[in-house]
Amino acid sequence: DLMMPAITPAAFMTLGVLGESARRASLASFEKIQLRETLGRYFSPNVLRDVLKNPEAMQPREADLTVLLTDVRNFTNITERFGTKRIFDLLNDVFEIETRAVIDTDGSMEHFVGDQFVAYWGAPQKQPDAADHALRAGARIIKELDALHATLEPGVKELFGFGLAIHCGKALFGNKGARIRLDYGILGDIINGAARIESLTKFYGVRQIITREVLDKAAEKPPVRYLDRIRVKGKKDPIEMFEVMINPASERFSIVKAYEAAWQIYAAGNFTEAAALFEKLKDCDQPSHVLLDRCRDLAGESPRGWEGVYTFKEK
């Protein structure tokens, strides 16, 4: 004979509906978190935030970027001598170091291509201090790759090396590719320029090169040596390059000062006089060796309209 209040079934139904709504909301929230974590493995944090906030942000846009590019030395030789598994593991270790350095300095990355690594600052959000971020990332990458190098087995250690370049310029960023297969990243001549500059690290025997544009924009300027003024093949505008000096010893600065003085004489077109000065430095300084050979060649050619800009005839 117990009488149940009439409101009780309705209350139970309401609680059931609320419970199911809460369950679905929790599931949707969990799935959203999972999606974000999954996408986070494919997009840089800056890009992911921009895309989730505004899906239209993936449309191509132009920006002033600072680009960092690295390349592993002797990739083919390491692969041939130690196999694809060893070079695969080595590249993963290298990319781990480079990726963390870029993310920790608020940068974004292109997709990994072979042994080449490309990162950028200035997009999708504007970054007035992009050059400083890139320089800090570059310094950390070199420090940690040197630490990795010290742990390698003798054969790999002998071959492993890298070059690093930082360059500034305009580029497009956003979706690129085919309608059935898109990729998010940057596109522009700045990447080709950074790659050309990085390739010159090996030619000049230095580890890191930055351009005049990067140095001028940086608030915290690293110790540098004025390296050269060149024109790469197929380009009209010259590029001023600086070597970033990595943990330089005090005596290194006297060599750099002598090199820069000799370079000014070379730029003025006094090739014989400059060659005599580079001759004194060539045994302890690879860029001096490069400029010595060049002075000897130019002294014989007597180039017309010389303006201190050397044009490379090959890529």
PDB file of N, CA and C in Angstrom, residues 171-266:
ATOM      1  N   ALA A 171      57.996  34.411 -47.366  1.00  0.00           N
ATOM      2  CA  ALA A 171      57.591  33.101 -47.857  1.00  0.00           C
ATOM      3  C   ALA A 171      56.097  32.938 -47.668  1.00  0.00           C
ATOM      4  N   LEU A 172      55.519  31.984 -48.354  1.00  0.00           N
ATOM      5  CA  LEU A 172      54.126  31.608 -48.153  1.00  0.00           C
ATOM      6  C   LEU A 172      54.068  30.473 -47.146  1.00  0.00           C
ATOM      7  N   PHE A 173      53.019  30.452 -46.336  1.00  0.00           N
ATOM      8  CA  PHE A 173      52.812  29.325 -45.441  1.00  0.00           C
ATOM      9  C   PHE A 173      51.344  28.936 -45.470  1.00  0.00           C
ATOM     10  N   GLY A 174      51.075  27.645 -45.282  1.00  0.00           N
ATOM     11  CA  GLY A 174      49.710  27.135 -45.327  1.00  0.00           C
ATOM     12  C   GLY A 174      49.677  25.801 -46.039  1.00  0.00           C
ATOM     13  N   ASN A 175      48.499  25.423 -46.530  1.00  0.00           N
ATOM     14  CA  ASN A 175      48.353  24.157 -47.234  1.00  0.00           C
ATOM     15  C   ASN A 175      49.013  24.223 -48.610  1.00  0.00           C
ATOM     16  N   LYS A 176      49.651  23.132 -48.980  1.00  0.00           N
ATOM     17  CA  LYS A 176      50.237  23.005 -50.311  1.00  0.00           C
ATOM     18  C   LYS A 176      50.115  21.550 -50.741  1.00  0.00           C
ATOM     19  N   GLY A 177      50.171  21.324 -52.035  1.00  0.00           N
ATOM     20  CA  GLY A 177      50.073  19.955 -52.521  1.00  0.00           C
ATOM     21  C   GLY A 177      48.937  19.772 -53.497  1.00  0.00           C
ATOM     22  N   ALA A 178      48.434  18.535 -53.589  1.00  0.00           N
ATOM     23  CA  ALA A 178      47.337  18.201 -54.497  1.00  0.00           C
ATOM     24  C   ALA A 178      46.019  18.203 -53.734  1.00  0.00           C
ATOM     25  N   ARG A 179      44.906  18.221 -54.463  1.00  0.00           N
ATOM     26  CA  ARG A 179      43.593  18.240 -53.812  1.00  0.00           C
ATOM     27  C   ARG A 179      43.355  16.966 -53.004  1.00  0.00           C
ATOM     28  N   ILE A 180      43.946  15.863 -53.409  1.00  0.00           N
ATOM     29  CA  ILE A 180      43.726  14.606 -52.689  1.00  0.00           C
ATOM     30  C   ILE A 180      44.825  14.328 -51.658  1.00  0.00           C
ATOM     31  N   ARG A 181      45.840  15.175 -51.612  1.00  0.00           N
ATOM     32  CA  ARG A 181      46.915  14.971 -50.635  1.00  0.00           C
ATOM     33  C   ARG A 181      47.568  16.312 -50.327  1.00  0.00           C
ATOM     34  N   LEU A 182      47.161  16.926 -49.200  1.00  0.00           N
ATOM     35  CA  LEU A 182      47.676  18.228 -48.816  1.00  0.00           C
ATOM     36  C   LEU A 182      48.765  18.094 -47.753  1.00  0.00           C
ATOM     37  N   ASP A 183      49.578  19.121 -47.675  1.00  0.00           N
ATOM     38  CA  ASP A 183      50.637  19.173 -46.684  1.00  0.00           C
ATOM     39  C   ASP A 183      50.730  20.618 -46.190  1.00  0.00           C
ATOM     40  N   TYR A 184      50.952  20.817 -44.905  1.00  0.00           N
ATOM     41  CA  TYR A 184      51.061  22.171 -44.355  1.00  0.00           C
ATOM     42  C   TYR A 184      52.529  22.516 -44.199  1.00  0.00           C
ATOM     43  N   GLY A 185      52.917  23.700 -44.668  1.00  0.00           N
ATOM     44  CA  GLY A 185      54.317  24.090 -44.526  1.00  0.00           C
ATOM     45  C   GLY A 185      54.585  25.427 -45.181  1.00  0.00           C
ATOM     46  N   ILE A 186      55.846  25.683 -45.461  1.00  0.00           N
ATOM     47  CA  ILE A 186      56.235  26.964 -46.042  1.00  0.00           C
ATOM     48  C   ILE A 186      56.773  26.744 -47.454  1.00  0.00           C
ATOM     49  N   LEU A 187      56.664  27.781 -48.251  1.00  0.00           N
ATOM     50  CA  LEU A 187      57.080  27.697 -49.649  1.00  0.00           C
ATOM     51  C   LEU A 187      57.651  29.043 -50.062  1.00  0.00           C
ATOM     52  N   GLY A 188      58.845  29.002 -50.640  1.00  0.00           N
ATOM     53  CA  GLY A 188      59.445  30.247 -51.099  1.00  0.00           C
ATOM     54  C   GLY A 188      60.929  30.101 -51.345  1.00  0.00           C
ATOM     55  N   ASP A 189      61.485  31.103 -51.964  1.00  0.00           N
ATOM     56  CA  ASP A 189      62.905  31.079 -52.314  1.00  0.00           C
ATOM     57  C   ASP A 189      63.794  31.113 -51.078  1.00  0.00           C
ATOM     58  N   ILE A 190      63.240  31.536 -49.941  1.00  0.00           N
ATOM     59  CA  ILE A 190      64.038  31.598 -48.722  1.00  0.00           C
ATOM     60  C   ILE A 190      64.578  30.215 -48.334  1.00  0.00           C
ATOM     61  N   ILE A 191      63.819  29.166 -48.636  1.00  0.00           N
ATOM     62  CA  ILE A 191      64.283  27.813 -48.298  1.00  0.00           C
ATOM     63  C   ILE A 191      65.455  27.427 -49.180  1.00  0.00           C
ATOM     64  N   ASN A 192      65.351  27.736 -50.478  1.00  0.00           N
ATOM     65  CA  ASN A 192      66.467  27.467 -51.383  1.00  0.00           C
ATOM     66  C   ASN A 192      67.700  28.255 -50.953  1.00  0.00           C
ATOM     67  N   GLY A 193      67.481  29.519 -50.546  1.00  0.00           N
ATOM     68  CA  GLY A 193      68.597  30.340 -50.093  1.00  0.00           C
ATOM     69  C   GLY A 193      69.252  29.768 -48.856  1.00  0.00           C
ATOM     70  N   ALA A 194      68.435  29.324 -47.896  1.00  0.00           N
ATOM     71  CA  ALA A 194      68.985  28.734 -46.670  1.00  0.00           C
ATOM     72  C   ALA A 194      69.763  27.458 -46.988  1.00  0.00           C
ATOM     73  N   ALA A 195      69.249  26.661 -47.927  1.00  0.00           N
ATOM     74  CA  ALA A 195      69.939  25.423 -48.299  1.00  0.00           C
ATOM     75  C   ALA A 195      71.280  25.716 -48.972  1.00  0.00           C
ATOM     76  N   ARG A 196      71.314  26.732 -49.839  1.00  0.00           N
ATOM     77  CA  ARG A 196      72.580  27.111 -50.492  1.00  0.00           C
ATOM     78  C   ARG A 196      73.591  27.580 -49.447  1.00  0.00           C
ATOM     79  N   ILE A 197      73.115  28.385 -48.491  1.00  0.00           N
ATOM     80  CA  ILE A 197      74.016  28.904 -47.458  1.00  0.00           C
ATOM     81  C   ILE A 197      74.532  27.770 -46.579  1.00  0.00           C
ATOM     82  N   GLU A 198      73.635  26.852 -46.215  1.00  0.00           N
ATOM     83  CA  GLU A 198      74.070  25.718 -45.384  1.00  0.00           C
ATOM     84  C   GLU A 198      75.128  24.887 -46.102  1.00  0.00           C
ATOM     85  N   SER A 199      74.970  24.704 -47.407  1.00  0.00           N
ATOM     86  CA  SER A 199      75.954  23.906 -48.153  1.00  0.00           C
ATOM     87  C   SER A 199      77.335  24.554 -48.130  1.00  0.00           C
ATOM     88  N   LEU A 200      77.368  25.881 -47.927  1.00  0.00           N
ATOM     89  CA  LEU A 200      78.649  26.589 -47.893  1.00  0.00           C
ATOM     90  C   LEU A 200      79.375  26.431 -46.563  1.00  0.00           C
ATOM     91  N   THR A 201      78.688  25.935 -45.528  1.00  0.00           N
ATOM     92  CA  THR A 201      79.390  25.706 -44.258  1.00  0.00           C
ATOM     93  C   THR A 201      80.521  24.701 -44.465  1.00  0.00           C
ATOM     94  N   LYS A 202      80.262  23.705 -45.284  1.00  0.00           N
ATOM     95  CA  LYS A 202      81.300  22.703 -45.552  1.00  0.00           C
ATOM     96  C   LYS A 202      82.410  23.297 -46.416  1.00  0.00           C
ATOM     97  N   PHE A 203      82.041  24.122 -47.380  1.00  0.00           N
ATOM     98  CA  PHE A 203      83.016  24.736 -48.278  1.00  0.00           C
ATOM     99  C   PHE A 203      83.985  25.632 -47.510  1.00  0.00           C
ATOM    100  N   TYR A 204      83.453  26.436 -46.594  1.00  0.00           N
ATOM    101  CA  TYR A 204      84.291  27.353 -45.817  1.00  0.00           C
ATOM    102  C   TYR A 204      84.880  26.702 -44.560  1.00  0.00           C
ATOM    103  N   GLY A 205      84.431  25.483 -44.255  1.00  0.00           N
ATOM    104  CA  GLY A 205      84.954  24.797 -43.082  1.00  0.00           C
ATOM    105  C   GLY A 205      84.468  25.393 -41.775  1.00  0.00           C
ATOM    106  N   VAL A 206      83.218  25.893 -41.756  1.00  0.00           N
ATOM    107  CA  VAL A 206      82.642  26.451 -40.527  1.00  0.00           C
ATOM    108  C   VAL A 206      81.384  25.664 -40.194  1.00  0.00           C
ATOM    109  N   ARG A 207      80.831  25.886 -39.003  1.00  0.00           N
ATOM    110  CA  ARG A 207      79.711  25.075 -38.555  1.00  0.00           C
ATOM    111  C   ARG A 207      78.369  25.776 -38.683  1.00  0.00           C
ATOM    112  N   GLN A 208      78.382  27.086 -38.586  1.00  0.00           N
ATOM    113  CA  GLN A 208      77.117  27.815 -38.666  1.00  0.00           C
ATOM    114  C   GLN A 208      77.315  29.130 -39.394  1.00  0.00           C
ATOM    115  N   ILE A 209      76.412  29.398 -40.350  1.00  0.00           N
ATOM    116  CA  ILE A 209      76.421  30.652 -41.095  1.00  0.00           C
ATOM    117  C   ILE A 209      75.060  31.315 -40.946  1.00  0.00           C
ATOM    118  N   ILE A 210      75.071  32.609 -40.684  1.00  0.00           N
ATOM    119  CA  ILE A 210      73.843  33.402 -40.704  1.00  0.00           C
ATOM    120  C   ILE A 210      74.032  34.552 -41.689  1.00  0.00           C
ATOM    121  N   THR A 211      72.936  35.113 -42.138  1.00  0.00           N
ATOM    122  CA  THR A 211      73.014  36.205 -43.111  1.00  0.00           C
ATOM    123  C   THR A 211      72.922  37.553 -42.412  1.00  0.00           C
ATOM    124  N   ARG A 212      73.240  38.587 -43.165  1.00  0.00           N
ATOM    125  CA  ARG A 212      73.180  39.953 -42.647  1.00  0.00           C
ATOM    126  C   ARG A 212      71.792  40.276 -42.092  1.00  0.00           C
ATOM    127  N   GLU A 213      70.743  39.812 -42.776  1.00  0.00           N
ATOM    128  CA  GLU A 213      69.382  40.095 -42.350  1.00  0.00           C
ATOM    129  C   GLU A 213      69.109  39.550 -40.952  1.00  0.00           C
ATOM    130  N   VAL A 214      69.602  38.360 -40.679  1.00  0.00           N
ATOM    131  CA  VAL A 214      69.403  37.756 -39.355  1.00  0.00           C
ATOM    132  C   VAL A 214      70.144  38.549 -38.289  1.00  0.00           C
ATOM    133  N   LEU A 215      71.398  38.878 -38.573  1.00  0.00           N
ATOM    134  CA  LEU A 215      72.204  39.610 -37.591  1.00  0.00           C
ATOM    135  C   LEU A 215      71.609  40.975 -37.293  1.00  0.00           C
ATOM    136  N   ASP A 216      71.118  41.667 -38.317  1.00  0.00           N
ATOM    137  CA  ASP A 216      70.549  42.995 -38.109  1.00  0.00           C
ATOM    138  C   ASP A 216      69.274  42.947 -37.281  1.00  0.00           C
ATOM    139  N   LYS A 217      68.497  41.886 -37.415  1.00  0.00           N
ATOM    140  CA  LYS A 217      67.233  41.785 -36.686  1.00  0.00           C
ATOM    141  C   LYS A 217      67.404  41.279 -35.256  1.00  0.00           C
ATOM    142  N   ALA A 218      68.525  40.646 -34.964  1.00  0.00           N
ATOM    143  CA  ALA A 218      68.723  40.043 -33.641  1.00  0.00           C
ATOM    144  C   ALA A 218      69.024  41.113 -32.600  1.00  0.00           C
ATOM    145  N   ALA A 219      68.343  41.039 -31.471  1.00  0.00           N
ATOM    146  CA  ALA A 219      68.625  41.942 -30.356  1.00  0.00           C
ATOM    147  C   ALA A 219      69.851  41.458 -29.584  1.00  0.00           C
ATOM    148  N   GLU A 220      69.956  40.136 -29.448  1.00  0.00           N
ATOM    149  CA  GLU A 220      71.107  39.530 -28.770  1.00  0.00           C
ATOM    150  C   GLU A 220      72.028  38.951 -29.842  1.00  0.00           C
ATOM    151  N   LYS A 221      73.057  39.682 -30.184  1.00  0.00           N
ATOM    152  CA  LYS A 221      73.920  39.273 -31.290  1.00  0.00           C
ATOM    153  C   LYS A 221      75.015  38.327 -30.793  1.00  0.00           C
ATOM    154  N   PRO A 222      75.184  37.179 -31.457  1.00  0.00           N
ATOM    155  CA  PRO A 222      76.233  36.239 -31.064  1.00  0.00           C
ATOM    156  C   PRO A 222      77.593  36.720 -31.568  1.00  0.00           C
ATOM    157  N   PRO A 223      78.687  36.164 -31.045  1.00  0.00           N
ATOM    158  CA  PRO A 223      79.997  36.495 -31.604  1.00  0.00           C
ATOM    159  C   PRO A 223      80.109  35.962 -33.029  1.00  0.00           C
ATOM    160  N   VAL A 224      80.469  36.830 -33.964  1.00  0.00           N
ATOM    161  CA  VAL A 224      80.497  36.425 -35.371  1.00  0.00           C
ATOM    162  C   VAL A 224      81.781  36.899 -36.042  1.00  0.00           C
ATOM    163  N   ARG A 225      82.062  36.292 -37.168  1.00  0.00           N
ATOM    164  CA  ARG A 225      83.132  36.726 -38.064  1.00  0.00           C
ATOM    165  C   ARG A 225      82.487  37.071 -39.407  1.00  0.00           C
ATOM    166  N   TYR A 226      82.813  38.242 -39.946  1.00  0.00           N
ATOM    167  CA  TYR A 226      82.346  38.569 -41.287  1.00  0.00           C
ATOM    168  C   TYR A 226      83.029  37.582 -42.229  1.00  0.00           C
ATOM    169  N   LEU A 227      82.219  36.753 -42.885  1.00  0.00           N
ATOM    170  CA  LEU A 227      82.783  35.648 -43.653  1.00  0.00           C
ATOM    171  C   LEU A 227      82.990  36.002 -45.131  1.00  0.00           C
ATOM    172  N   ASP A 228      81.942  36.493 -45.775  1.00  0.00           N
ATOM    173  CA  ASP A 228      82.084  36.736 -47.214  1.00  0.00           C
ATOM    174  C   ASP A 228      80.829  37.424 -47.749  1.00  0.00           C
ATOM    175  N   ARG A 229      80.982  37.999 -48.939  1.00  0.00           N
ATOM    176  CA  ARG A 229      79.842  38.549 -49.673  1.00  0.00           C
ATOM    177  C   ARG A 229      79.802  37.822 -51.007  1.00  0.00           C
ATOM    178  N   ILE A 230      78.723  37.089 -51.221  1.00  0.00           N
ATOM    179  CA  ILE A 230      78.682  36.213 -52.394  1.00  0.00           C
ATOM    180  C   ILE A 230      77.357  36.358 -53.131  1.00  0.00           C
ATOM    181  N   ARG A 231      77.352  35.794 -54.331  1.00  0.00           N
ATOM    182  CA  ARG A 231      76.121  35.710 -55.119  1.00  0.00           C
ATOM    183  C   ARG A 231      76.003  34.257 -55.571  1.00  0.00           C
ATOM    184  N   VAL A 232      74.908  33.613 -55.180  1.00  0.00           N
ATOM    185  CA  VAL A 232      74.746  32.216 -55.571  1.00  0.00           C
ATOM    186  C   VAL A 232      74.276  32.142 -57.010  1.00  0.00           C
ATOM    187  N   LYS A 233      74.489  31.002 -57.624  1.00  0.00           N
ATOM    188  CA  LYS A 233      74.152  30.824 -59.030  1.00  0.00           C
ATOM    189  C   LYS A 233      72.662  31.057 -59.258  1.00  0.00           C
ATOM    190  N   GLY A 234      72.365  31.854 -60.271  1.00  0.00           N
ATOM    191  CA  GLY A 234      70.984  32.115 -60.640  1.00  0.00           C
ATOM    192  C   GLY A 234      70.333  33.260 -59.890  1.00  0.00           C
ATOM    193  N   LYS A 235      71.072  33.903 -58.973  1.00  0.00           N
ATOM    194  CA  LYS A 235      70.515  35.003 -58.196  1.00  0.00           C
ATOM    195  C   LYS A 235      71.256  36.299 -58.491  1.00  0.00           C
ATOM    196  N   LYS A 236      70.518  37.416 -58.446  1.00  0.00           N
ATOM    197  CA  LYS A 236      71.099  38.717 -58.741  1.00  0.00           C
ATOM    198  C   LYS A 236      71.625  39.407 -57.490  1.00  0.00           C
ATOM    199  N   ASP A 237      70.867  39.301 -56.411  1.00  0.00           N
ATOM    200  CA  ASP A 237      71.225  40.030 -55.193  1.00  0.00           C
ATOM    201  C   ASP A 237      72.318  39.296 -54.411  1.00  0.00           C
ATOM    202  N   PRO A 238      73.322  40.020 -53.930  1.00  0.00           N
ATOM    203  CA  PRO A 238      74.390  39.392 -53.129  1.00  0.00           C
ATOM    204  C   PRO A 238      73.916  39.081 -51.712  1.00  0.00           C
ATOM    205  N   ILE A 239      74.613  38.171 -51.078  1.00  0.00           N
ATOM    206  CA  ILE A 239      74.318  37.765 -49.703  1.00  0.00           C
ATOM    207  C   ILE A 239      75.556  38.006 -48.860  1.00  0.00           C
ATOM    208  N   GLU A 240      75.369  38.698 -47.744  1.00  0.00           N
ATOM    209  CA  GLU A 240      76.456  38.870 -46.792  1.00  0.00           C
ATOM    210  C   GLU A 240      76.339  37.790 -45.720  1.00  0.00           C
ATOM    211  N   MET A 241      77.426  37.047 -45.515  1.00  0.00           N
ATOM    212  CA  MET A 241      77.397  35.904 -44.609  1.00  0.00           C
ATOM    213  C   MET A 241      78.334  36.121 -43.424  1.00  0.00           C
ATOM    214  N   PHE A 242      77.904  35.604 -42.281  1.00  0.00           N
ATOM    215  CA  PHE A 242      78.690  35.674 -41.060  1.00  0.00           C
ATOM    216  C   PHE A 242      78.815  34.279 -40.469  1.00  0.00           C
ATOM    217  N   GLU A 243      80.008  33.954 -40.019  1.00  0.00           N
ATOM    218  CA  GLU A 243      80.188  32.721 -39.262  1.00  0.00           C
ATOM    219  C   GLU A 243      79.846  32.995 -37.804  1.00  0.00           C
ATOM    220  N   VAL A 244      78.979  32.173 -37.226  1.00  0.00           N
ATOM    221  CA  VAL A 244      78.735  32.252 -35.787  1.00  0.00           C
ATOM    222  C   VAL A 244      79.829  31.439 -35.099  1.00  0.00           C
ATOM    223  N   MET A 245      80.577  32.094 -34.259  1.00  0.00           N
ATOM    224  CA  MET A 245      81.717  31.444 -33.612  1.00  0.00           C
ATOM    225  C   MET A 245      81.228  30.636 -32.414  1.00  0.00           C
ATOM    226  N   ILE A 246      81.520  29.347 -32.438  1.00  0.00           N
ATOM    227  CA  ILE A 246      81.053  28.428 -31.405  1.00  0.00           C
ATOM    228  C   ILE A 246      82.121  28.287 -30.331  1.00  0.00           C
ATOM    229  N   ASN A 247      81.824  28.768 -29.141  1.00  0.00           N
ATOM    230  CA  ASN A 247      82.765  28.690 -28.006  1.00  0.00           C
ATOM    231  C   ASN A 247      84.191  29.063 -28.426  1.00  0.00           C
ATOM    232  N   PRO A 248      84.396  30.252 -28.959  1.00  0.00           N
ATOM    233  CA  PRO A 248      85.722  30.616 -29.474  1.00  0.00           C
ATOM    234  C   PRO A 248      86.739  30.833 -28.354  1.00  0.00           C
ATOM    235  N   ALA A 249      87.948  30.323 -28.559  1.00  0.00           N
ATOM    236  CA  ALA A 249      89.045  30.597 -27.631  1.00  0.00           C
ATOM    237  C   ALA A 249      89.530  32.021 -27.878  1.00  0.00           C
ATOM    238  N   SER A 250      90.176  32.599 -26.875  1.00  0.00           N
ATOM    239  CA  SER A 250      90.595  34.005 -26.961  1.00  0.00           C
ATOM    240  C   SER A 250      91.513  34.245 -28.155  1.00  0.00           C
ATOM    241  N   GLU A 251      92.404  33.283 -28.449  1.00  0.00           N
ATOM    242  CA  GLU A 251      93.329  33.482 -29.560  1.00  0.00           C
ATOM    243  C   GLU A 251      92.611  33.458 -30.914  1.00  0.00           C
ATOM    244  N   ARG A 252      91.401  32.907 -30.922  1.00  0.00           N
ATOM    245  CA  ARG A 252      90.644  32.838 -32.168  1.00  0.00           C
ATOM    246  C   ARG A 252      90.249  34.224 -32.658  1.00  0.00           C
ATOM    247  N   PHE A 253      90.020  35.134 -31.732  1.00  0.00           N
ATOM    248  CA  PHE A 253      89.584  36.476 -32.117  1.00  0.00           C
ATOM    249  C   PHE A 253      90.674  37.227 -32.877  1.00  0.00           C
ATOM    250  N   SER A 254      91.932  36.969 -32.557  1.00  0.00           N
ATOM    251  CA  SER A 254      93.014  37.632 -33.289  1.00  0.00           C
ATOM    252  C   SER A 254      93.080  37.125 -34.725  1.00  0.00           C
ATOM    253  N   ILE A 255      92.790  35.835 -34.923  1.00  0.00           N
ATOM    254  CA  ILE A 255      92.755  35.276 -36.273  1.00  0.00           C
ATOM    255  C   ILE A 255      91.603  35.886 -37.064  1.00  0.00           C
ATOM    256  N   VAL A 256      90.447  35.992 -36.409  1.00  0.00           N
ATOM    257  CA  VAL A 256      89.267  36.565 -37.056  1.00  0.00           C
ATOM    258  C   VAL A 256      89.519  38.016 -37.450  1.00  0.00           C
ATOM    259  N   LYS A 257      90.131  38.759 -36.559  1.00  0.00           N
ATOM    260  CA  LYS A 257      90.420  40.169 -36.846  1.00  0.00           C
ATOM    261  C   LYS A 257      91.362  40.297 -38.039  1.00  0.00           C
ATOM    262  N   ALA A 258      92.374  39.424 -38.099  1.00  0.00           N
ATOM    263  CA  ALA A 258      93.312  39.450 -39.224  1.00  0.00           C
ATOM    264  C   ALA A 258      92.605  39.047 -40.524  1.00  0.00           C
ATOM    265  N   TYR A 259      91.717  38.070 -40.433  1.00  0.00           N
ATOM    266  CA  TYR A 259      90.960  37.632 -41.608  1.00  0.00           C
ATOM    267  C   TYR A 259      90.096  38.770 -42.144  1.00  0.00           C
ATOM    268  N   GLU A 260      89.374  39.444 -41.249  1.00  0.00           N
ATOM    269  CA  GLU A 260      88.475  40.508 -41.683  1.00  0.00           C
ATOM    270  C   GLU A 260      89.246  41.676 -42.310  1.00  0.00           C
ATOM    271  N   ALA A 261      90.439  41.956 -41.779  1.00  0.00           N
ATOM    272  CA  ALA A 261      91.273  43.010 -42.365  1.00  0.00           C
ATOM    273  C   ALA A 261      91.731  42.605 -43.769  1.00  0.00           C
ATOM    274  N   ALA A 262      92.120  41.340 -43.922  1.00  0.00           N
ATOM    275  CA  ALA A 262      92.542  40.847 -45.234  1.00  0.00           C
ATOM    276  C   ALA A 262      91.367  40.839 -46.208  1.00  0.00           C
ATOM    277  N   TRP A 263      90.175  40.521 -45.696  1.00  0.00           N
ATOM    278  CA  TRP A 263      88.997  40.481 -46.571  1.00  0.00           C
ATOM    279  C   TRP A 263      88.699  41.873 -47.131  1.00  0.00           C
ATOM    280  N   GLN A 264      88.851  42.903 -46.344  1.00  0.00           N
ATOM    281  CA  GLN A 264      88.611  44.262 -46.815  1.00  0.00           C
ATOM    282  C   GLN A 264      89.558  44.617 -47.964  1.00  0.00           C
ATOM    283  N   ILE A 265      90.798  44.182 -47.863  1.00  0.00           N
ATOM    284  CA  ILE A 265      91.771  44.428 -48.935  1.00  0.00           C
ATOM    285  C   ILE A 265      91.385  43.649 -50.187  1.00  0.00           C
ATOM    286  N   TYR A 266      90.932  42.402 -49.989  1.00  0.00           N
ATOM    287  CA  TYR A 266      90.444  41.579 -51.098  1.00  0.00           C
ATOM    288  C   TYR A 266      89.230  42.233 -51.756  1.00  0.00           C
TER     289      TYR A 266
END
